[in-house]
Short mmCIF file of C-alpha atoms in Angstrom, two decimals:
data_model
loop_
_atom_site.label_atom_id
_atom_site.label_comp_id
_atom_site.label_asym_id
_atom_site.label_seq_id
_atom_site.Cartn_x
_atom_site.Cartn_y
_atom_site.Cartn_z
CA MET C 1134 -0.04 -0.04 -0.06
CA LYS C 1135 1.39 3.33 -0.97
CA PRO C 1136 1.70 6.11 1.65
CA SER C 1137 -0.93 8.21 -0.33
CA GLU C 1138 -3.34 5.30 -0.27
CA ARG C 1139 -2.85 4.86 3.47
CA LYS C 1140 -3.38 8.62 3.96
CA LYS C 1141 -6.71 8.38 1.99
CA ALA C 1142 -7.95 5.31 3.60
CA GLN C 1143 -11.33 5.99 5.25
CA HIS C 1144 -12.84 4.31 8.35
CA GLY C 1145 -15.56 1.70 8.06
CA LEU C 1146 -18.39 2.82 10.28
CA MET C 1147 -21.13 0.36 11.58
CA PHE C 1148 -24.63 1.65 12.03
CA ILE C 1149 -27.62 -0.05 13.52
CA THR C 1150 -30.89 1.75 12.81
CA GLU C 1151 -34.61 1.19 13.43
CA LYS C 1152 -36.75 1.73 10.41
CA ARG C 1153 -40.23 3.14 10.24
CA ASP C 1154 -41.67 -0.51 10.26
CA THR C 1155 -39.69 -1.18 13.49
CA THR C 1156 -37.41 -3.56 11.80
CA VAL C 1157 -33.72 -3.27 12.85
CA LYS C 1158 -30.99 -3.01 10.15
CA ALA C 1159 -27.17 -2.99 10.40
CA ARG C 1160 -24.99 -1.56 7.78
CA LEU C 1161 -21.22 -1.19 7.35
CA VAL C 1162 -20.60 2.27 5.81
CA TYR C 1163 -17.61 3.80 4.19
CA ASN C 1164 -17.05 7.20 5.60
CA GLY C 1165 -16.87 9.10 2.42
CA LYS C 1166 -17.32 12.62 3.80
CA PRO C 1167 -13.56 13.42 3.84
CA THR C 1168 -13.13 12.25 0.27
CA ARG C 1169 -14.87 15.41 -0.91
CA GLU C 1170 -11.43 17.06 -0.89
CA TRP C 1171 -10.38 15.04 -4.03
CA ILE C 1172 -13.77 13.90 -5.59
CA THR C 1173 -15.52 16.42 -7.76
CA LYS C 1174 -19.15 17.11 -7.44
CA GLU C 1175 -19.75 15.78 -10.97
CA GLU C 1176 -18.25 12.42 -9.92
CA ALA C 1177 -20.28 12.29 -6.64
CA THR C 1178 -23.69 13.49 -7.41
CA SER C 1179 -26.36 11.09 -8.31
CA PRO C 1180 -29.91 12.13 -9.56
CA THR C 1181 -32.80 11.07 -7.44
CA VAL C 1182 -36.56 11.21 -8.10
CA SER C 1183 -37.91 14.70 -7.33
CA LEU C 1184 -40.68 15.33 -4.86
CA GLU C 1185 -42.84 16.77 -7.66
CA SER C 1186 -42.47 13.64 -9.75
CA ILE C 1187 -43.45 11.41 -6.75
CA MET C 1188 -46.62 13.51 -6.05
CA LEU C 1189 -47.67 13.95 -9.69
CA THR C 1190 -47.28 10.24 -10.61
CA ALA C 1191 -49.05 9.20 -7.39
CA ALA C 1192 -51.91 11.49 -8.23
CA ILE C 1193 -52.12 10.00 -11.75
CA ASP C 1194 -51.93 6.43 -10.30
CA ALA C 1195 -54.81 7.15 -8.08
CA LYS C 1196 -56.97 8.90 -10.59
CA GLU C 1197 -56.51 5.99 -13.08
CA GLY C 1198 -56.77 3.33 -10.51
CA ARG C 1199 -53.37 1.85 -11.48
CA ASP C 1200 -51.77 -1.18 -9.88
CA VAL C 1201 -48.95 0.17 -7.79
CA MET C 1202 -45.88 -1.87 -6.61
CA SER C 1203 -43.05 -0.55 -4.45
CA ALA C 1204 -39.73 -2.40 -4.24
CA ASP C 1205 -36.35 -2.23 -2.44
CA ILE C 1206 -33.24 -3.73 -4.23
CA PRO C 1207 -30.98 -5.43 -1.67
CA ASN C 1208 -27.28 -4.64 -1.83
CA ALA C 1209 -27.71 -2.43 -4.79
CA TYR C 1210 -24.36 -0.70 -4.58
CA ILE C 1211 -22.25 -3.83 -4.65
CA GLN C 1212 -24.05 -4.76 -7.79
CA ALA C 1213 -22.64 -1.74 -9.62
CA GLU C 1214 -19.04 -2.14 -10.40
CA PRO C 1215 -17.18 1.20 -10.06
CA PRO C 1216 -14.95 2.19 -13.11
CA PRO C 1217 -11.58 0.62 -13.04
CA THR C 1218 -8.76 2.55 -11.26
CA PRO C 1219 -6.42 4.06 -13.93
CA GLU C 1220 -2.84 2.61 -13.80
CA GLY C 1221 -0.86 4.56 -11.31
CA ASN C 1222 -3.81 6.09 -9.48
CA ASP C 1223 -4.55 5.43 -5.82
CA ARG C 1224 -6.79 2.45 -5.08
CA VAL C 1225 -9.82 3.00 -2.76
CA ILE C 1226 -8.94 1.66 0.70
CA ILE C 1227 -11.12 1.14 3.76
CA LYS C 1228 -9.80 1.02 7.30
CA LEU C 1229 -11.46 -1.40 9.78
CA GLN C 1230 -10.56 -1.29 13.41
CA GLY C 1231 -11.56 -2.90 16.77
CA MET C 1232 -14.57 -5.11 16.93
CA LEU C 1233 -14.98 -5.35 13.17
CA VAL C 1234 -11.54 -6.81 12.87
CA ASP C 1235 -12.37 -9.26 15.64
CA LEU C 1236 -15.47 -10.38 13.75
CA LEU C 1237 -13.62 -10.91 10.50
CA GLU C 1238 -10.85 -12.91 12.19
CA GLU C 1239 -13.45 -15.13 13.97
CA MET C 1240 -15.16 -15.82 10.68
CA TYR C 1241 -12.13 -16.33 8.40
CA PRO C 1242 -8.99 -16.37 10.65
CA ASP C 1243 -6.60 -17.81 8.00
CA TYR C 1244 -7.63 -15.18 5.46
CA TYR C 1245 -7.62 -11.97 7.56
CA THR C 1246 -5.25 -12.55 10.51
CA PRO C 1247 -1.98 -12.34 8.56
CA PHE C 1248 -2.90 -8.83 7.48
CA VAL C 1249 -3.98 -7.32 10.93
CA VAL C 1250 -1.71 -4.72 12.27
CA MET C 1251 -1.72 -2.75 15.50
CA GLU C 1252 -2.11 1.13 15.34
CA ASN C 1253 -2.08 2.99 18.69
CA GLY C 1254 -2.89 -0.22 20.46
CA VAL C 1255 -5.93 -0.99 18.25
CA LYS C 1256 -6.32 -3.91 15.83
CA THR C 1257 -6.45 -2.45 12.23
CA LEU C 1258 -7.04 -4.04 8.86
CA TYR C 1259 -6.64 -2.10 5.60
CA CYS C 1260 -8.73 -3.56 2.69
CA GLU C 1261 -9.02 -2.59 -0.87
CA VAL C 1262 -12.59 -1.57 -1.97
CA THR C 1263 -13.43 -3.33 -5.33
CA MET C 1264 -17.23 -2.80 -5.32
CA GLY C 1265 -19.53 0.12 -4.27
CA LEU C 1266 -20.24 0.58 -0.53
CA TYR C 1267 -22.77 2.82 1.07
CA GLY C 1268 -21.11 6.05 2.11
CA MET C 1269 -18.85 6.19 -1.03
CA LEU C 1270 -19.55 9.38 -2.94
CA ILE C 1271 -19.35 7.62 -6.18
CA ALA C 1272 -21.39 4.60 -5.26
CA GLY C 1273 -24.86 6.22 -5.82
CA LEU C 1274 -23.94 7.56 -9.22
CA ASN C 1275 -22.51 4.12 -10.33
CA TRP C 1276 -25.80 2.51 -9.37
CA PHE C 1277 -27.81 5.19 -11.04
CA LYS C 1278 -25.83 4.63 -14.18
CA LYS C 1279 -26.38 0.85 -14.20
CA PHE C 1280 -29.97 0.82 -13.22
CA SER C 1281 -30.85 3.48 -15.88
CA ALA C 1282 -28.83 1.54 -18.46
CA ASP C 1283 -30.68 -1.68 -17.62
CA LEU C 1284 -34.04 0.10 -17.94
CA ILE C 1285 -33.12 1.66 -21.25
CA GLU C 1286 -31.95 -1.64 -22.58
CA ASP C 1287 -35.31 -3.20 -21.61
CA GLY C 1288 -37.14 -0.49 -23.65
CA TYR C 1289 -37.90 2.20 -21.06
CA GLU C 1290 -37.44 5.84 -21.89
CA LYS C 1291 -36.43 8.59 -19.42
CA ASN C 1292 -38.88 11.39 -18.75
CA PRO C 1293 -37.39 14.58 -20.16
CA TYR C 1294 -38.14 16.48 -16.90
CA ASP C 1295 -36.77 13.84 -14.47
CA PRO C 1296 -34.10 11.18 -15.37
CA CYS C 1297 -35.43 9.12 -12.41
CA VAL C 1298 -38.75 8.59 -13.99
CA CYS C 1299 -38.96 6.04 -16.86
CA ASN C 1300 -41.84 4.87 -19.10
CA LYS C 1301 -42.49 2.02 -21.43
CA MET C 1302 -45.43 1.03 -23.51
CA VAL C 1303 -46.01 -2.60 -22.71
CA THR C 1304 -48.36 -5.04 -24.50
CA CYS C 1305 -50.16 -7.53 -22.35
CA GLY C 1306 -52.77 -9.76 -24.05
CA ASP C 1307 -54.76 -7.53 -26.30
CA VAL C 1308 -54.08 -4.25 -24.67
CA THR C 1309 -50.88 -1.97 -24.63
CA VAL C 1310 -50.52 0.30 -21.64
CA GLN C 1311 -47.88 2.63 -20.14
CA HIS C 1312 -45.68 1.20 -17.37
CA THR C 1313 -44.15 3.95 -15.20
CA VAL C 1314 -41.14 3.46 -12.94
CA LYS C 1315 -39.71 6.05 -10.55
CA PHE C 1316 -36.64 5.39 -8.44
CA HIS C 1317 -34.62 7.01 -5.61
CA VAL C 1318 -31.34 5.04 -5.67
CA ASP C 1319 -32.50 1.50 -4.72
CA ASP C 1320 -36.06 2.32 -3.75
CA LEU C 1321 -38.54 2.21 -6.57
CA MET C 1322 -42.23 2.45 -7.42
CA ALA C 1323 -43.90 1.06 -10.47
CA ALA C 1324 -47.51 1.65 -11.67
CA VAL C 1325 -49.60 0.34 -14.53
CA ASP C 1326 -53.16 -0.42 -15.45
CA VAL C 1327 -52.63 -4.13 -15.79
CA SER C 1328 -51.33 -5.85 -12.64
CA GLN C 1329 -49.71 -8.73 -14.51
CA ILE C 1330 -47.24 -6.33 -16.02
CA ASN C 1331 -46.03 -5.36 -12.43
CA THR C 1332 -45.80 -9.07 -11.71
CA ASN C 1333 -43.61 -9.46 -14.74
CA PHE C 1334 -41.45 -6.53 -13.72
CA GLN C 1335 -40.98 -8.01 -10.23
CA ALA C 1336 -39.71 -11.16 -11.81
CA TRP C 1337 -37.38 -9.10 -14.03
CA LEU C 1338 -35.98 -7.19 -11.05
CA ASN C 1339 -35.22 -10.51 -9.25
CA SER C 1340 -33.63 -11.93 -12.34
CA LYS C 1341 -31.31 -8.90 -12.60
CA TYR C 1342 -30.65 -8.01 -8.94
CA GLY C 1343 -31.90 -10.94 -6.79
CA GLY C 1344 -28.49 -12.58 -6.53
CA HIS C 1345 -27.62 -11.06 -3.20
CA GLY C 1346 -31.17 -11.41 -1.67
CA GLU C 1347 -34.67 -11.39 -2.90
CA VAL C 1348 -36.04 -7.89 -4.06
CA LYS C 1349 -38.40 -6.83 -1.42
CA VAL C 1350 -41.70 -5.98 -3.00
CA THR C 1351 -45.03 -4.50 -1.69
CA ARG C 1352 -48.33 -4.88 -3.65
CA GLY C 1353 -51.53 -3.49 -2.65
CA TRP C 1354 -53.15 -0.15 -1.60
CA ILE C 1355 -50.58 1.09 1.02
CA HIS C 1356 -46.89 1.66 0.46
CA GLU C 1357 -43.98 2.88 2.53
CA TYR C 1358 -41.77 4.95 0.28
CA LEU C 1359 -38.98 7.41 1.09
CA GLY C 1360 -40.22 8.09 4.64
CA MET C 1361 -43.80 8.48 3.55
CA THR C 1362 -46.89 6.31 3.55
CA LEU C 1363 -48.84 6.44 0.32
CA ASP C 1364 -52.40 5.13 0.80
CA PHE C 1365 -54.50 4.50 -2.29
CA THR C 1366 -57.38 2.84 -0.40
CA LYS C 1367 -59.92 5.48 -1.34
CA LYS C 1368 -60.74 5.21 -4.96
CA GLY C 1369 -59.49 7.96 -7.19
CA GLU C 1370 -57.38 9.48 -4.23
CA VAL C 1371 -53.99 9.17 -2.51
CA ALA C 1372 -53.47 10.10 1.05
CA VAL C 1373 -49.79 10.95 2.08
CA ASP C 1374 -48.61 10.63 5.58
CA MET C 1375 -45.07 11.68 6.68
CA SER C 1376 -45.61 11.09 10.37
#
């Protein structure tokens, strides 16, 4: 490891959070904030669906009585490979310390123990990052590029006003209808007049991104999405709760 790589190495941070549905989630995060010093805004900014797009499409879905599906793609960032590091450039290094090192040694002692060093009396392990991790400034943009490209390859077109809203005309049986997908990183909602099309889309998501865990899907009238509850129970209307 070069001195410049060691200097740029960022800590791995473990967070445990309770979600709105009371489930508990743990995640190892790359502390990407200090990397703003050498990563430009253009390299680190990922588009996300706008609030206007969420509200407008939800109103249309309610008015037209569309079948709505929300989904969460598991481990999305590690499924979007970052661009290769140019020869001679510094690699991305994550610095793990303390209990995280103990856990890795307990699981794979022969693999990790030879590389553990002591820094100021604390067990430390430097690891090269070869896939996207939450917290990396470029990870969100890499995922956006991959997911957008996959949708476009499957026949979807980006809305000219919001790159995180895509539409596709889909034929099912003897009808052709519009399928709308909006996404905020790995959280998405899809709506269409024919429920079978959402069922087919769910299968497509799992075939593309289900290798690291099944894509979590919600069907029906009530959806948790981006800290909001969207309730389509009343015909022709959508109620939004942000409690």
